[in-house]
PDB file of C-alpha atoms in Angstrom:
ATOM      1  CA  UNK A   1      24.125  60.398 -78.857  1.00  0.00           C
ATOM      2  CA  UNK A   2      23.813  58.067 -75.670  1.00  0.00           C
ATOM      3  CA  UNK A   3      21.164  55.607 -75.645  1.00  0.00           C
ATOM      4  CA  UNK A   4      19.953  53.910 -72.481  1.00  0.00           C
ATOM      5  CA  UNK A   5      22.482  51.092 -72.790  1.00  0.00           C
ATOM      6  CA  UNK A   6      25.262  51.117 -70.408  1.00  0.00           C
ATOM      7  CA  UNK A   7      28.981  51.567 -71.979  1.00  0.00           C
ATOM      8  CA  UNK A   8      31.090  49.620 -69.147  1.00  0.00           C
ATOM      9  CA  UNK A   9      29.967  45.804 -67.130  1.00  0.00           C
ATOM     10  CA  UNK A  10      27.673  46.534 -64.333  1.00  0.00           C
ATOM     11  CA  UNK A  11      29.824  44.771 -61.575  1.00  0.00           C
ATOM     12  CA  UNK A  12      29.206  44.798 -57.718  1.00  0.00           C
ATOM     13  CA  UNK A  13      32.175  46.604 -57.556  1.00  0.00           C
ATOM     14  CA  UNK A  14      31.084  49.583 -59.686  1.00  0.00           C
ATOM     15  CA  UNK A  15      27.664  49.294 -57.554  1.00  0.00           C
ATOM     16  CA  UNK A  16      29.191  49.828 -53.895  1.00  0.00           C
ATOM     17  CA  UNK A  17      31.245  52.479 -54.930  1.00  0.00           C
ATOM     18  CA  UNK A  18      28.211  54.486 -56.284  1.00  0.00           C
ATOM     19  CA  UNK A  19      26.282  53.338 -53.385  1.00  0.00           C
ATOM     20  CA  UNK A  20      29.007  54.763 -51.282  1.00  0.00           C
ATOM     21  CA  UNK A  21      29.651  57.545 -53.497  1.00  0.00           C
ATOM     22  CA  UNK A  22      26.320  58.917 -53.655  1.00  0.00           C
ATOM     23  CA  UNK A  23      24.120  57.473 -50.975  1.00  0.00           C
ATOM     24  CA  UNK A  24      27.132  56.864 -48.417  1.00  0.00           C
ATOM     25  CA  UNK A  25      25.262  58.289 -45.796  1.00  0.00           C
ATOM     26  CA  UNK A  26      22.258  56.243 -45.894  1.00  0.00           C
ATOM     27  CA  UNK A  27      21.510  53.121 -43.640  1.00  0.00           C
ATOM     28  CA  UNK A  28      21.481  49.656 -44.310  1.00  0.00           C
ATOM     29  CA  UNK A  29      19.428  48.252 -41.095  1.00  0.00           C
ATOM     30  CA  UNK A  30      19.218  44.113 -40.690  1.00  0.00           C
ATOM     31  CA  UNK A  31      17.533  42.502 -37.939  1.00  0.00           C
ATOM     32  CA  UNK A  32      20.228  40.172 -36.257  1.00  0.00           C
ATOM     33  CA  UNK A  33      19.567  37.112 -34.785  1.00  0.00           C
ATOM     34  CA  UNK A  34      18.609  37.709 -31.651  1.00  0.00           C
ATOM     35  CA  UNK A  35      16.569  40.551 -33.089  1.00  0.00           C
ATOM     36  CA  UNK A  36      18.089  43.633 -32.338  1.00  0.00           C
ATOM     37  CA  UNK A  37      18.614  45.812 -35.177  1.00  0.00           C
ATOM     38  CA  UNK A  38      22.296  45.966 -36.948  1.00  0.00           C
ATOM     39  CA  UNK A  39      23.248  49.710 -38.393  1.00  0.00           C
ATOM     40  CA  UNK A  40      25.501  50.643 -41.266  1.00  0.00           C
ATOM     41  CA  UNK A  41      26.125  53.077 -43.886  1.00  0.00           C
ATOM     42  CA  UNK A  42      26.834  52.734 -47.660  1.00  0.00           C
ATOM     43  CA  UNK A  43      30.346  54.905 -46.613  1.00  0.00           C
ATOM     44  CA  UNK A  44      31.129  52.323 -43.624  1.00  0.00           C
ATOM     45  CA  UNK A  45      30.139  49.406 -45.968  1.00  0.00           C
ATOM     46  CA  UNK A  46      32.961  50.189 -48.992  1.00  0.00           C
ATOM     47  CA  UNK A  47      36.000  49.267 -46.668  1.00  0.00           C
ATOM     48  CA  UNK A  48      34.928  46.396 -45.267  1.00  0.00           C
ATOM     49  CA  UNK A  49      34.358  44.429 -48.608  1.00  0.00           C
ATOM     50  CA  UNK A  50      37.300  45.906 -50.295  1.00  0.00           C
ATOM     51  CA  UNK A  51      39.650  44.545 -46.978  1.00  0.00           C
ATOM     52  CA  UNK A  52      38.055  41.211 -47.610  1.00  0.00           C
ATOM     53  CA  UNK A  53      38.626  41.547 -50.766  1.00  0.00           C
ATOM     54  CA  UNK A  54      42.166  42.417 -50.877  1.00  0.00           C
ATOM     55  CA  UNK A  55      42.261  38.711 -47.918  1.00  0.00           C
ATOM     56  CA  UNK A  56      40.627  36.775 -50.735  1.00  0.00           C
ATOM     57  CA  UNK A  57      43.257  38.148 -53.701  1.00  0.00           C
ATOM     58  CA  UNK A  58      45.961  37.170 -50.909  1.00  0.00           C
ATOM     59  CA  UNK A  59      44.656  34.098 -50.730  1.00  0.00           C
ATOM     60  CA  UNK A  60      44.630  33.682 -54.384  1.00  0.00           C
ATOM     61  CA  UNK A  61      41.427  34.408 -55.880  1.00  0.00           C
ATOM     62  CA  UNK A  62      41.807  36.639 -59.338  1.00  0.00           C
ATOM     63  CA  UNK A  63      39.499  39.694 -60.646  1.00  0.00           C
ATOM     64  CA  UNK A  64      36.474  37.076 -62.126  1.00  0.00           C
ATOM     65  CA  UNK A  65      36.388  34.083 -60.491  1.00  0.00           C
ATOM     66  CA  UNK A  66      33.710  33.030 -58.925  1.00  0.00           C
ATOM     67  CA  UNK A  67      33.276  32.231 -54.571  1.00  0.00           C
ATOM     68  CA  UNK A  68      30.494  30.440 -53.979  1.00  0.00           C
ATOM     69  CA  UNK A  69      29.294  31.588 -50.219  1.00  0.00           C
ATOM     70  CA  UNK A  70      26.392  29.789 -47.915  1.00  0.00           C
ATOM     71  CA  UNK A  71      24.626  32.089 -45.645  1.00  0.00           C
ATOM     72  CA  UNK A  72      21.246  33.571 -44.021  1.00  0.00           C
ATOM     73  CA  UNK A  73      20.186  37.296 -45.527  1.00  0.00           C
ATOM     74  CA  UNK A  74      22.283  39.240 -43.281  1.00  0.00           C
ATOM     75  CA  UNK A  75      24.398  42.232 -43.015  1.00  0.00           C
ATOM     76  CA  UNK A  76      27.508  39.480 -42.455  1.00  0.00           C
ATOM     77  CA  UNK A  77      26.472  37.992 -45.460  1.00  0.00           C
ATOM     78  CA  UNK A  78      26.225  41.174 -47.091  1.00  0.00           C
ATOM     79  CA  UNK A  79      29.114  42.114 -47.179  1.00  0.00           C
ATOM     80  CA  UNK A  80      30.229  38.883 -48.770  1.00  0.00           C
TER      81      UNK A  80
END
């Protein structure tokens, strides 16, 4: 029997690939700064951060260690 506890981590990585899995068609809007509006998708999203991830491992950094990042709330800083 399953409880309600979860049986593997609950990483950002296992949370954008459901978000892209199962809601990769819904929009992520952010106001930029000059206050137009910035438009993505869940599906669009996944790429991105995996290519920057892949960067960072090229640069160095392993599976767990912590990147500190400094940044407003935005979409950019979303996909940190």
């Amino acid at each position: 029997m399953h409880g309600l506890m979860m049986d593997f981590p609950l990483t950002l990585d296992v949370i954008l690939r459901r978000a892209s899995t199962v809601h990769g068609e819904k929009e992520i809007v952010s106001r930029r700064e000059d206050g137009s509006l910035h438009r993505t998708t869940y599906a669009e999203l996944e790429p991105r951060v995996r290519r920057l991830a892949a960067a960072l491992a090229a640069l160095g950094v392993r599976r767990g260690e912590r990147v500190a990042t400094f940044a407003w709330n935005s979409w950019r800083h979303l996909e940190l």
